[in-house]
XYZ file of N, CA and C in Angstrom:
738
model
N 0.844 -1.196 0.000
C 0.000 0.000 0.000
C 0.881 1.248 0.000
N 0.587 1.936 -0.777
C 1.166 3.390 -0.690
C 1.183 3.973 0.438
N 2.113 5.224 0.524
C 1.771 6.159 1.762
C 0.508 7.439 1.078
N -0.230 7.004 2.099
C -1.425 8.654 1.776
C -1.272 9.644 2.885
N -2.102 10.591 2.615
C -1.954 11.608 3.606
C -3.515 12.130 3.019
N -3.981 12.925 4.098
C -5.099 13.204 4.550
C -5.237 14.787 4.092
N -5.880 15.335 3.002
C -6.346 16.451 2.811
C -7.662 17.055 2.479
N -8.109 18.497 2.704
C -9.145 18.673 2.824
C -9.710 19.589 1.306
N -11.017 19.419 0.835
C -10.992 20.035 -0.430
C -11.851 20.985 0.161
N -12.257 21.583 -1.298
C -12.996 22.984 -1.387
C -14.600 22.682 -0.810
N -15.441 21.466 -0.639
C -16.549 21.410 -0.310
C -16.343 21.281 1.476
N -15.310 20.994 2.045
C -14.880 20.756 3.239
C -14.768 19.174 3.454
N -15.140 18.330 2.737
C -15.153 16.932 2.908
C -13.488 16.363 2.716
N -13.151 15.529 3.127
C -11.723 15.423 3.060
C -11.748 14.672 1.565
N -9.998 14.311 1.379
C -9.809 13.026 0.226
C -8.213 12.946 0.886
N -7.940 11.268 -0.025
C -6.909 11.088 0.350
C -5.576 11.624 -0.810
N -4.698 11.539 -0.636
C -3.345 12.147 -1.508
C -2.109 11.175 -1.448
N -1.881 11.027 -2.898
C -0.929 9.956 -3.171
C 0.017 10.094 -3.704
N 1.534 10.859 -2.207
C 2.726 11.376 -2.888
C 3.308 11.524 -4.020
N 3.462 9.560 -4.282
C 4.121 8.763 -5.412
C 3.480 9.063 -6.974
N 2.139 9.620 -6.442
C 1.970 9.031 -7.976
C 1.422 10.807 -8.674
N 1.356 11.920 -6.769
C 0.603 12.990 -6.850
C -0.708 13.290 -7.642
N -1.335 12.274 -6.912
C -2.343 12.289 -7.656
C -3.627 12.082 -6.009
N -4.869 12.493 -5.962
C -5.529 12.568 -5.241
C -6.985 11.429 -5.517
N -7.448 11.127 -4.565
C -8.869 10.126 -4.304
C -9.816 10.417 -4.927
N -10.246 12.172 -4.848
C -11.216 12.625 -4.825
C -10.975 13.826 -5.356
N -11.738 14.823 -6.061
C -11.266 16.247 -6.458
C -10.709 17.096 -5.635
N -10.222 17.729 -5.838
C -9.858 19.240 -4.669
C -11.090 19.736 -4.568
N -12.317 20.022 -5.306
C -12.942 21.210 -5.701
C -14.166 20.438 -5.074
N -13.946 19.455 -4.271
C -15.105 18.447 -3.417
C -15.257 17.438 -3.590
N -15.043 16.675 -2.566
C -15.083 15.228 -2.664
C -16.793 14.423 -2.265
N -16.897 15.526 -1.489
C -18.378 15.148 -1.152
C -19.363 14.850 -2.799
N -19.288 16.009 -3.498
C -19.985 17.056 -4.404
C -19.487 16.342 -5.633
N -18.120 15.903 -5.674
C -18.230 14.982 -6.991
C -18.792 13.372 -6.566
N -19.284 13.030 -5.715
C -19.434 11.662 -5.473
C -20.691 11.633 -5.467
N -21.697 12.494 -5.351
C -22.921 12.762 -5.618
C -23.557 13.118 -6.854
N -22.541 14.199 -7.226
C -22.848 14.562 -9.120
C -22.744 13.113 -9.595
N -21.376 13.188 -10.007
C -20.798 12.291 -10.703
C -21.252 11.171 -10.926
N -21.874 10.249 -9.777
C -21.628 9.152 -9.552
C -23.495 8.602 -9.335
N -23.755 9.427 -7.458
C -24.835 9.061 -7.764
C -25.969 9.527 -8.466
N -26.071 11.313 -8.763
C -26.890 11.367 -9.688
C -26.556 11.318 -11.148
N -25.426 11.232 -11.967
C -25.592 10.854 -13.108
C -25.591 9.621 -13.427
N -25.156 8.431 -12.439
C -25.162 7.481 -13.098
C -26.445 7.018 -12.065
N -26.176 6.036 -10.955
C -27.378 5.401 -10.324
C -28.608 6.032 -10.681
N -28.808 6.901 -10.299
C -30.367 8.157 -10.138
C -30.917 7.766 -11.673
N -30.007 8.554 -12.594
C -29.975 8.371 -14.426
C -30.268 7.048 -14.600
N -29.870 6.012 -14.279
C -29.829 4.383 -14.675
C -31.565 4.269 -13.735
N -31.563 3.979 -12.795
C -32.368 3.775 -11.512
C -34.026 4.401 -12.734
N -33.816 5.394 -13.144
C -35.342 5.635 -13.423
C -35.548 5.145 -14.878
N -35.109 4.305 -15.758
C -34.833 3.905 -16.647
C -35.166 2.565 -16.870
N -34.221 2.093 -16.087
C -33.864 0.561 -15.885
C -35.115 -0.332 -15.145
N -35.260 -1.472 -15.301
C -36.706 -2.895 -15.033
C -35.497 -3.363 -14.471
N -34.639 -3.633 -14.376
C -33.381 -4.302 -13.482
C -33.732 -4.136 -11.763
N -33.972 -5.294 -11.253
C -34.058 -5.427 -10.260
C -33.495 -6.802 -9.393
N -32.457 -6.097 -8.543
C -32.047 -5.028 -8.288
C -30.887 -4.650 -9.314
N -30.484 -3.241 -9.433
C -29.379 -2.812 -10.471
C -28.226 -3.490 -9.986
N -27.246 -4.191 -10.832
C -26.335 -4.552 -10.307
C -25.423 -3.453 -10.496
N -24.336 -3.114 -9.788
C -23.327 -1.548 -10.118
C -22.145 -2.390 -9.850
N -21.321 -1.671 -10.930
C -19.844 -2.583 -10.579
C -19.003 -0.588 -10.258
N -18.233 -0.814 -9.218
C -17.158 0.535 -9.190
C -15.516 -0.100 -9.373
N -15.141 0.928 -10.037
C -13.955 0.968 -10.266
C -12.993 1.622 -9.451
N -12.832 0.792 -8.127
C -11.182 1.855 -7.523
C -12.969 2.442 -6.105
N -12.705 1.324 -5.305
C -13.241 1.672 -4.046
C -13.360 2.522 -3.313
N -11.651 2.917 -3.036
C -10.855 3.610 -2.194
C -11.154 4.136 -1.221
N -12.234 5.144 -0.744
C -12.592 5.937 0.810
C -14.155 5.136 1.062
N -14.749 4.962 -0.377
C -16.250 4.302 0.255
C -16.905 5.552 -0.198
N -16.238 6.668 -0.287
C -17.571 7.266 0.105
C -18.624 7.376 -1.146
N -18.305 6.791 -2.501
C -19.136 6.481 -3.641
C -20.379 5.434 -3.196
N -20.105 4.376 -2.099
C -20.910 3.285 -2.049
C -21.641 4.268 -1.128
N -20.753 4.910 0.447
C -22.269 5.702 1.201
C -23.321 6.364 0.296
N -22.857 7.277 -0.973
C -24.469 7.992 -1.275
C -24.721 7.638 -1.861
N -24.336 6.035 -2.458
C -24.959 5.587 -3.093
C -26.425 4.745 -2.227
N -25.474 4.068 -1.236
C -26.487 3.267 -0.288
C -27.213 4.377 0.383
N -27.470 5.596 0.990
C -28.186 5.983 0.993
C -29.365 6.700 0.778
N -29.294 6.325 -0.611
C -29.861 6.901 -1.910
C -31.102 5.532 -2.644
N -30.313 4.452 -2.309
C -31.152 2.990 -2.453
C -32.884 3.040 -1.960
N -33.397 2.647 -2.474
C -34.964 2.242 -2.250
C -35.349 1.157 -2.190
N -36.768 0.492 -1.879
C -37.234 -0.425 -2.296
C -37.198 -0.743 -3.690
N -37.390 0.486 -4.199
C -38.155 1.189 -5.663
C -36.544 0.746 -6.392
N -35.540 1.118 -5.907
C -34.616 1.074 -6.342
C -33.350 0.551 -5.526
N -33.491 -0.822 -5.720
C -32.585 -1.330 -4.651
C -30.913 -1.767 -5.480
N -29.766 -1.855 -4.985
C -29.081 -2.133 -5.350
C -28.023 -3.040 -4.956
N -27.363 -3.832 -6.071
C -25.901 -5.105 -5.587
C -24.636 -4.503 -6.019
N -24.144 -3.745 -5.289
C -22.910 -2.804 -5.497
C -21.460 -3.579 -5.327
N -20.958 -4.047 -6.334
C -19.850 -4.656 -6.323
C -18.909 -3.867 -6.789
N -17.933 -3.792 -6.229
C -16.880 -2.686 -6.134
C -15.687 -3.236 -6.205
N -14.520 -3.302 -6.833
C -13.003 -3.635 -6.817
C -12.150 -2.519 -6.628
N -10.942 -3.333 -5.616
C -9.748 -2.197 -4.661
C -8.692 -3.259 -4.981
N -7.798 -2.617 -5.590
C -6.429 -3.886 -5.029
C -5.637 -3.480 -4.116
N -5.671 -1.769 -3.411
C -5.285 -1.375 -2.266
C -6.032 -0.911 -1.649
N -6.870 -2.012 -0.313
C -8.211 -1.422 0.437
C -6.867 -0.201 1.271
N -7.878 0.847 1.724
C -7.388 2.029 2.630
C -7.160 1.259 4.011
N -5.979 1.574 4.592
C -6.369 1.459 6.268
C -7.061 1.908 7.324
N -7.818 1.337 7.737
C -8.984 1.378 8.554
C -8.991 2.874 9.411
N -7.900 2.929 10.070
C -7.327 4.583 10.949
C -7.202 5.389 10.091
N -6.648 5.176 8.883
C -7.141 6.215 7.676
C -8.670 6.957 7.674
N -9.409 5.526 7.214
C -10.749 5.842 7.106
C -11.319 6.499 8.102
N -11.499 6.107 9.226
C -12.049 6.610 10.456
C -11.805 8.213 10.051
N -10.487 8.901 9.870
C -9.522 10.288 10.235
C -10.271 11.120 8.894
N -10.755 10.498 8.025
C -11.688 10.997 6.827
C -12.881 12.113 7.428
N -13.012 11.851 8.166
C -14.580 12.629 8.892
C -16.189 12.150 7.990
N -15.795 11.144 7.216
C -17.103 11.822 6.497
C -18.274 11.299 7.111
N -18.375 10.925 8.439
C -19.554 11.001 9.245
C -20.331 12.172 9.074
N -19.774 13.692 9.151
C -20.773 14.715 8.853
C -21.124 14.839 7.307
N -20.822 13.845 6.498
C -21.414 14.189 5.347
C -22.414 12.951 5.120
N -22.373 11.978 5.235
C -22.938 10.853 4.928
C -23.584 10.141 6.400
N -24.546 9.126 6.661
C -24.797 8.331 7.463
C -23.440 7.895 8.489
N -22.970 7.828 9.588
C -22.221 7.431 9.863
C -22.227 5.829 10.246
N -23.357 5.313 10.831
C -23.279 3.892 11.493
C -23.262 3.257 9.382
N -23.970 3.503 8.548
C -24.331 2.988 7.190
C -22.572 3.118 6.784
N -21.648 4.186 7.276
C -20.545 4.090 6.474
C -19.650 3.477 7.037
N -19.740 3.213 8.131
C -19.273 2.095 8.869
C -19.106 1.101 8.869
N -20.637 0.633 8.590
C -21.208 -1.183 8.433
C -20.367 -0.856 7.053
N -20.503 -0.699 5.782
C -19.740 -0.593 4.510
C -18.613 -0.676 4.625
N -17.743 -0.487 5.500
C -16.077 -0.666 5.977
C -16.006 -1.840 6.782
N -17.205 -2.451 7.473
C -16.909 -3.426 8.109
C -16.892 -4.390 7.337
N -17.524 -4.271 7.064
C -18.384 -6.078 5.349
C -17.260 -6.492 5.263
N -17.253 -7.527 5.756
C -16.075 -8.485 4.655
C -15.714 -8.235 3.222
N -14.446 -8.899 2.994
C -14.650 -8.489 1.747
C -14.640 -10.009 0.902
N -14.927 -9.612 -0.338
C -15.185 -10.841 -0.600
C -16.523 -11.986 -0.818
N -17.657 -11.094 -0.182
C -18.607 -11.499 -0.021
C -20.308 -10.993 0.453
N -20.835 -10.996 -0.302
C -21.879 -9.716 -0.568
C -22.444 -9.960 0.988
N -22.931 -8.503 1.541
C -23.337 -8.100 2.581
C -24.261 -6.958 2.303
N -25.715 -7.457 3.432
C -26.417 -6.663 3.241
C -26.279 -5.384 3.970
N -26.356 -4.053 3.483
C -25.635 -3.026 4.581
C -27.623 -2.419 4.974
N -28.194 -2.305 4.267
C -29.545 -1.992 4.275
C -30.604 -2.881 3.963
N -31.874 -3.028 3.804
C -32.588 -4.007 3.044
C -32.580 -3.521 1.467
N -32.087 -2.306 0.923
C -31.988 -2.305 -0.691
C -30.598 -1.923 -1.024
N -29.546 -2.198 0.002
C -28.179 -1.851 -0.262
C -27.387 -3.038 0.228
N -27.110 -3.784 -0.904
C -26.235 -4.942 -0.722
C -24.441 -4.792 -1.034
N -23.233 -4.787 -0.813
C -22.040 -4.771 -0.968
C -21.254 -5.860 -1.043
N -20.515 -5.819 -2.152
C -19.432 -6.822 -2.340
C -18.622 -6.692 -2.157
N -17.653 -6.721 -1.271
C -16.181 -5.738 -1.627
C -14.995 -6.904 -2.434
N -14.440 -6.728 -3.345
C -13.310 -7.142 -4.104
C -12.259 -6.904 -3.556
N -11.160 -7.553 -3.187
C -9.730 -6.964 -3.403
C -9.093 -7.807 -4.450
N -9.142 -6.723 -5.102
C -8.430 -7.634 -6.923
C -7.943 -6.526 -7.815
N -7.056 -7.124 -8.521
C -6.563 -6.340 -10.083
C -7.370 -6.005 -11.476
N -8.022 -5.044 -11.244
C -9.057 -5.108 -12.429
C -8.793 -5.658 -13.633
N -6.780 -5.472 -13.859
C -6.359 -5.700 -15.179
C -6.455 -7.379 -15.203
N -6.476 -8.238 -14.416
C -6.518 -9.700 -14.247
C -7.469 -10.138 -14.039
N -8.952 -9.339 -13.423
C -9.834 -10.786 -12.769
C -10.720 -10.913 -13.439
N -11.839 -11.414 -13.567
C -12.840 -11.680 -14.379
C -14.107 -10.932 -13.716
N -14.735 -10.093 -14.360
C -15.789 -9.038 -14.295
C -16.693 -9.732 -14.188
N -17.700 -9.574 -12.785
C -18.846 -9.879 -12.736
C -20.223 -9.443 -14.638
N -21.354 -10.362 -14.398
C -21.606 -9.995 -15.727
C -23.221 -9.102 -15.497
N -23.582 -9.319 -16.295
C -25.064 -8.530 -16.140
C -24.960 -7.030 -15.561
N -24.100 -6.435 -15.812
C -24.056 -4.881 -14.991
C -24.549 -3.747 -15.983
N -25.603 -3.245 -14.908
C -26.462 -1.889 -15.305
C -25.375 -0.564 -15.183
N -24.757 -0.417 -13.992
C -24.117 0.493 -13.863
C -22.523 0.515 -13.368
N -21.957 1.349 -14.023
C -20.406 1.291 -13.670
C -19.651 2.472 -13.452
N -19.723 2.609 -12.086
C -18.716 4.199 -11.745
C -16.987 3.961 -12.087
N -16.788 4.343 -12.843
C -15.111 4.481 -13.675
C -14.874 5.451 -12.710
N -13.941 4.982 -11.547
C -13.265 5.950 -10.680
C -11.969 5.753 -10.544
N -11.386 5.292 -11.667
C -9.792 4.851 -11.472
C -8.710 6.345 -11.264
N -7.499 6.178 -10.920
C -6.523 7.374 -10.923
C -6.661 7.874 -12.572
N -6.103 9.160 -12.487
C -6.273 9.651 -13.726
C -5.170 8.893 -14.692
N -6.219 9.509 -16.213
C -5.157 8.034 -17.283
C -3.571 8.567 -17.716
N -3.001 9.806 -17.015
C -1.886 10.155 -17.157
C -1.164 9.624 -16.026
N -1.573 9.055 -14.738
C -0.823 8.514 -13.975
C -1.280 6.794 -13.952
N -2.453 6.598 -14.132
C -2.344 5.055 -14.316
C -3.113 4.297 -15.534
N -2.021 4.813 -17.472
C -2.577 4.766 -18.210
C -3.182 2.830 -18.506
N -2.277 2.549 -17.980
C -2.695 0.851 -18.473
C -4.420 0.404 -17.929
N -5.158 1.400 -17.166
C -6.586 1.571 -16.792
C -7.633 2.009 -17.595
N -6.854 2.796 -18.691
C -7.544 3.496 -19.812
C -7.763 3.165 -20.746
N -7.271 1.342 -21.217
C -7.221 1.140 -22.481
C -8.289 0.653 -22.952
N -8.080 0.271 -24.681
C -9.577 -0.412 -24.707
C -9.374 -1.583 -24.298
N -8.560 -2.184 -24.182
C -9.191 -3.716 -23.656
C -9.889 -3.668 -22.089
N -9.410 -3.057 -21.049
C -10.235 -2.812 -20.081
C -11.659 -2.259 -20.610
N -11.559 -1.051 -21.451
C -13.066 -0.877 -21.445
C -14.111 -1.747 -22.403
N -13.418 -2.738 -23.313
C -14.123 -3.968 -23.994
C -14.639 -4.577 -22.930
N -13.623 -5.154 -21.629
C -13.990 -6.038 -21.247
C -15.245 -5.445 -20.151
N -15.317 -4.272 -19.691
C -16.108 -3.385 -18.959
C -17.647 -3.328 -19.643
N -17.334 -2.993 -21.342
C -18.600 -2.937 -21.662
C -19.581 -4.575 -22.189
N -18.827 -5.575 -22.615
C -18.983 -6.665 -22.271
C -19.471 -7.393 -21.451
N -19.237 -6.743 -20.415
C -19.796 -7.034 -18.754
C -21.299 -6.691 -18.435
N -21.693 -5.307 -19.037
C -22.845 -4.505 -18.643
C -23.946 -5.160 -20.092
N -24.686 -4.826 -19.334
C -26.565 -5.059 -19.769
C -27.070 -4.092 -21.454
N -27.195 -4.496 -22.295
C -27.227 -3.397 -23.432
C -28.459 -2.147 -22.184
N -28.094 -0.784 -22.735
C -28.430 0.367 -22.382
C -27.607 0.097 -20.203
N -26.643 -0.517 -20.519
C -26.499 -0.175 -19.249
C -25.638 1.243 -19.118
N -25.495 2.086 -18.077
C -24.732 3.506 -18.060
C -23.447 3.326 -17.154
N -22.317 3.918 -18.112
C -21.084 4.353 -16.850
C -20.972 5.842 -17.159
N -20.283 6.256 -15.639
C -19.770 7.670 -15.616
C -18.322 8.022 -15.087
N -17.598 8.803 -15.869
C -16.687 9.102 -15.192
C -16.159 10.459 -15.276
N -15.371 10.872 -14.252
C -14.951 12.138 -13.884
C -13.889 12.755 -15.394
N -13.581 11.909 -15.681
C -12.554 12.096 -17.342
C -13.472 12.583 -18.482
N -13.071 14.060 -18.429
C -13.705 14.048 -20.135
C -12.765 14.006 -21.275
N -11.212 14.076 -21.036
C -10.733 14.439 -21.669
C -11.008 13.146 -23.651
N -10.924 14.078 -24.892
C -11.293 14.203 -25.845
C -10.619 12.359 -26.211
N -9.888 12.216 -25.765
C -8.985 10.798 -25.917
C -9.789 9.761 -25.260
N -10.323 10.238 -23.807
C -11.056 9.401 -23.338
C -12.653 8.551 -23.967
N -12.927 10.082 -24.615
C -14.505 10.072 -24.564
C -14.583 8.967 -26.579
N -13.544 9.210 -27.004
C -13.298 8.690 -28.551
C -12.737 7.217 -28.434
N -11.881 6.852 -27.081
C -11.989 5.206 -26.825
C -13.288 4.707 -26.469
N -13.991 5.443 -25.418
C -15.655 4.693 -25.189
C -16.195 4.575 -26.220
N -16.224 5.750 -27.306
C -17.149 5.292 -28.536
C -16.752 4.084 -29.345
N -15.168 3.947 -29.447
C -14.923 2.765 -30.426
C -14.847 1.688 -29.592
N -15.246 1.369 -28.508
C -15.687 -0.085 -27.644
C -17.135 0.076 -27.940
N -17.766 0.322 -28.054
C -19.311 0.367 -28.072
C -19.899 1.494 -27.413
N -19.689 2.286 -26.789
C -20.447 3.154 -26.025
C -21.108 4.123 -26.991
N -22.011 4.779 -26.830
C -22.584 6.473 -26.871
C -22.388 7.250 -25.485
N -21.923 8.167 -26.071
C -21.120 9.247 -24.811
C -21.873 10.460 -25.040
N -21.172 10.847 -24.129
C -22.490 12.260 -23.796
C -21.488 12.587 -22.789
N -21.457 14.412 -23.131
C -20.545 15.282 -22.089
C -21.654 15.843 -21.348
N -21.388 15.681 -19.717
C -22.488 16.105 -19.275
C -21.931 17.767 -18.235
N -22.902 18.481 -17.851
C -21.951 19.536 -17.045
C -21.486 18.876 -15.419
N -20.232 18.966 -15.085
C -19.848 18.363 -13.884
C -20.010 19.076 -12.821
N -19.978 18.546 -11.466
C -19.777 19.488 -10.236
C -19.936 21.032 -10.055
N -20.934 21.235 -9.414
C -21.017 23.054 -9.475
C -19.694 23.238 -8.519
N -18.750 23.638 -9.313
C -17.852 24.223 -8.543
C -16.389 23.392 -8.883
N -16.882 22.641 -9.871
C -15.724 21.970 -9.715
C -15.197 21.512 -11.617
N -15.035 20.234 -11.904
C -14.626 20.141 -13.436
C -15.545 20.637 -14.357
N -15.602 21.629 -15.566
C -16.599 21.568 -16.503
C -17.377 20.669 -16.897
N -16.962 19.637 -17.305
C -17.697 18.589 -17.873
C -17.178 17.161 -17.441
N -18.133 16.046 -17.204
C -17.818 15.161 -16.963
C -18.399 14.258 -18.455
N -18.373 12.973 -18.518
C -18.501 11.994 -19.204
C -20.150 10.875 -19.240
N -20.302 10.363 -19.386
C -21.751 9.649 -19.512
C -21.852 8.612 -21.025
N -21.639 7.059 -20.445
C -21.617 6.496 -21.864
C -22.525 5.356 -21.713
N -23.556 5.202 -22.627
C -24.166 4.428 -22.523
C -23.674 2.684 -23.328
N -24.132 1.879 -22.874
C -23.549 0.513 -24.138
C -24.779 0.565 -24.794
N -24.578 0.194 -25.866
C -25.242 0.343 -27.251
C -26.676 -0.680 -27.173
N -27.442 -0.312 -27.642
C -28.714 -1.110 -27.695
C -28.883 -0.723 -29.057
N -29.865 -1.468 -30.030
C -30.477 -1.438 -31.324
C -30.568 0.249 -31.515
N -31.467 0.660 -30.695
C -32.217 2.273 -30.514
C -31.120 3.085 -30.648
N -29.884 2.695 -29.668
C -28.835 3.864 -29.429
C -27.888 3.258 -30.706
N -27.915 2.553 -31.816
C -27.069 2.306 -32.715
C -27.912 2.618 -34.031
N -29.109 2.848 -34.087
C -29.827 3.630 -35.238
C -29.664 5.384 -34.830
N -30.000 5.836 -33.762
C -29.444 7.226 -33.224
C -28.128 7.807 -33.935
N -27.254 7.022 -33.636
C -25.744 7.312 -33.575
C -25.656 7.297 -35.430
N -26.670 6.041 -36.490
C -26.215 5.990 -37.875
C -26.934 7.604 -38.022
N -28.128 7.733 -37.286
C -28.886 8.920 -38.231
C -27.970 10.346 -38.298
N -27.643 10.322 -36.802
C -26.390 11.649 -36.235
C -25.579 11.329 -37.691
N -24.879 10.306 -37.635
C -23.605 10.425 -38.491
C -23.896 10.501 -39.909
N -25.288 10.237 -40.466
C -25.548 10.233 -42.029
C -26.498 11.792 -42.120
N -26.756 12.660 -40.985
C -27.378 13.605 -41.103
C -28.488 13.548 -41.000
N -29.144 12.740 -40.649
C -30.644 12.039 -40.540
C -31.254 12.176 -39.089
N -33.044 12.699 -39.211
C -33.565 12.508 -37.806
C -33.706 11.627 -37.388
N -33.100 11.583 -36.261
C -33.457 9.895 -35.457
C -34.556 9.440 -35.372
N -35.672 10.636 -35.547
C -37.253 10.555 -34.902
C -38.138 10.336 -36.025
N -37.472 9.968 -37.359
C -38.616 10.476 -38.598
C -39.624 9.065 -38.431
N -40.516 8.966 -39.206
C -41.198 7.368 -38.741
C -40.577 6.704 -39.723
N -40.869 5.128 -38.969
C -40.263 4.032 -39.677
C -41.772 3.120 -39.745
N -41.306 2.556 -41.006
C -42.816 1.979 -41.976
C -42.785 0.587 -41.069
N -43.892 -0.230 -40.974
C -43.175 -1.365 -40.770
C -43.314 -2.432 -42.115
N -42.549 -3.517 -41.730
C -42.336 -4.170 -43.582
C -43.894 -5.359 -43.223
N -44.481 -5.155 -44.789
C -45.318 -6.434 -44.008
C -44.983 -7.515 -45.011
């Protein structure tokens, strides 16, 4: 495990900081505030009113503080219950976590039980918030399948590019449900042009009040979102009617 150190961003919520690689957990510009944009309302919330998937299965990318699974789990319903499987190949240390504070931002006993769960083995943290925790190499293990939703929270792809490629995101979109949604904090123009040539439709969405311009949003391709994408590219309304053949 690396050495981290404990800093505080612009929303007041902490994140952690990673000398070696200078690279951070969570934004400067809020860690609280991107884990809520980002994560649970563009992707869960976005997926959640959409989706007959019950319950959504969510796979996350890069665990690290939890605090993606707290608003997520406290965001869960009957209506919308979820199996949040998550992979870390460096879980945080526990005295770390605790020194985080984010009891005043999130549930504290809910972010707790989520640090306690074994890992390895799904645990119910709520009656519509179930957790898996992984400790594994994303680049090696074999991806759970059927996934609606996928928070891409890896280090950025200038410090850990072998995370960015397409074969990770083949095997990512491979994994998920046609029209299933991922989001990630990366918009950059390199990023958003590998999701499209794995299968995705992407969409720049506006990020964090206060924080990155734009974040990312890619859907995997269904019939609907692959006639969309020919009409865009041949100049054509997506919406004109279609005859049916008899």
């Amino acid at each position: 495990m690396p050495h981290l150190e404990i800093q505080h961003t612009d929303d007041g919520s902490a994140t952690l900081f990673v000398p070696a690689l200078d690279e951070h957990y969570h934004s400067v510009k809020g860690a609280y505030t991107e884990a809520l944009h980002i994560y649970r309302d563009c992707a869960y919330r976005y997926a959640a009113d959409r989706s007959t998937s019950r319950p959504l299965r969510l796979l996350e990318v890069g665990f690290g503080t939890g605090l993606n699974a707290a608003v997520t789990a406290m965001a869960a319903t009957a209506e919308r219950p979820v199996h949040y499987i998550t992979l870390e190949k460096y879980p945080v240390e526990p005295h770390l976590v605790e020194r985080l504070g984010y009891g005043s931002f999130v549930d504290a006993q809910l972010f707790t039980a989520i640090h306690t769960a074994p890992w390895e083995q799904p645990t119910a943290i709520t009656p519509h918030f179930t957790i898996e925790k992984r400790c594994c190499d994303l680049l090696v293990t074999p991806l759970p399948q059927d996934i609606d939703i996928v928070y891409f929270d890896a280090f950025a792809p200038e410090k850990q590019p072998e995370m960015w490629s397409p074969k990770v995101f083949a095997r990512i979109h491979q994994a998920m449900r046609p029209g299933g949604v991922l989001t990630t904090y990366c918009a950059k123009g390199a990023i958003r042009r590998l999701l499209q040539s794995t299968g995705f439709v992407v969409e720049r969405l506006a990020g964090p009040i206060g924080g990155k311009r734009e974040i990312l949003r890619a859907e995997s391709r269904t019939l609907c979102s692959l006639y969309r994408t020919s009409c865009q590219e041949q100049g054509e309304s997506p919406h004109k009617t279609v005859h049916k053949l008899s």
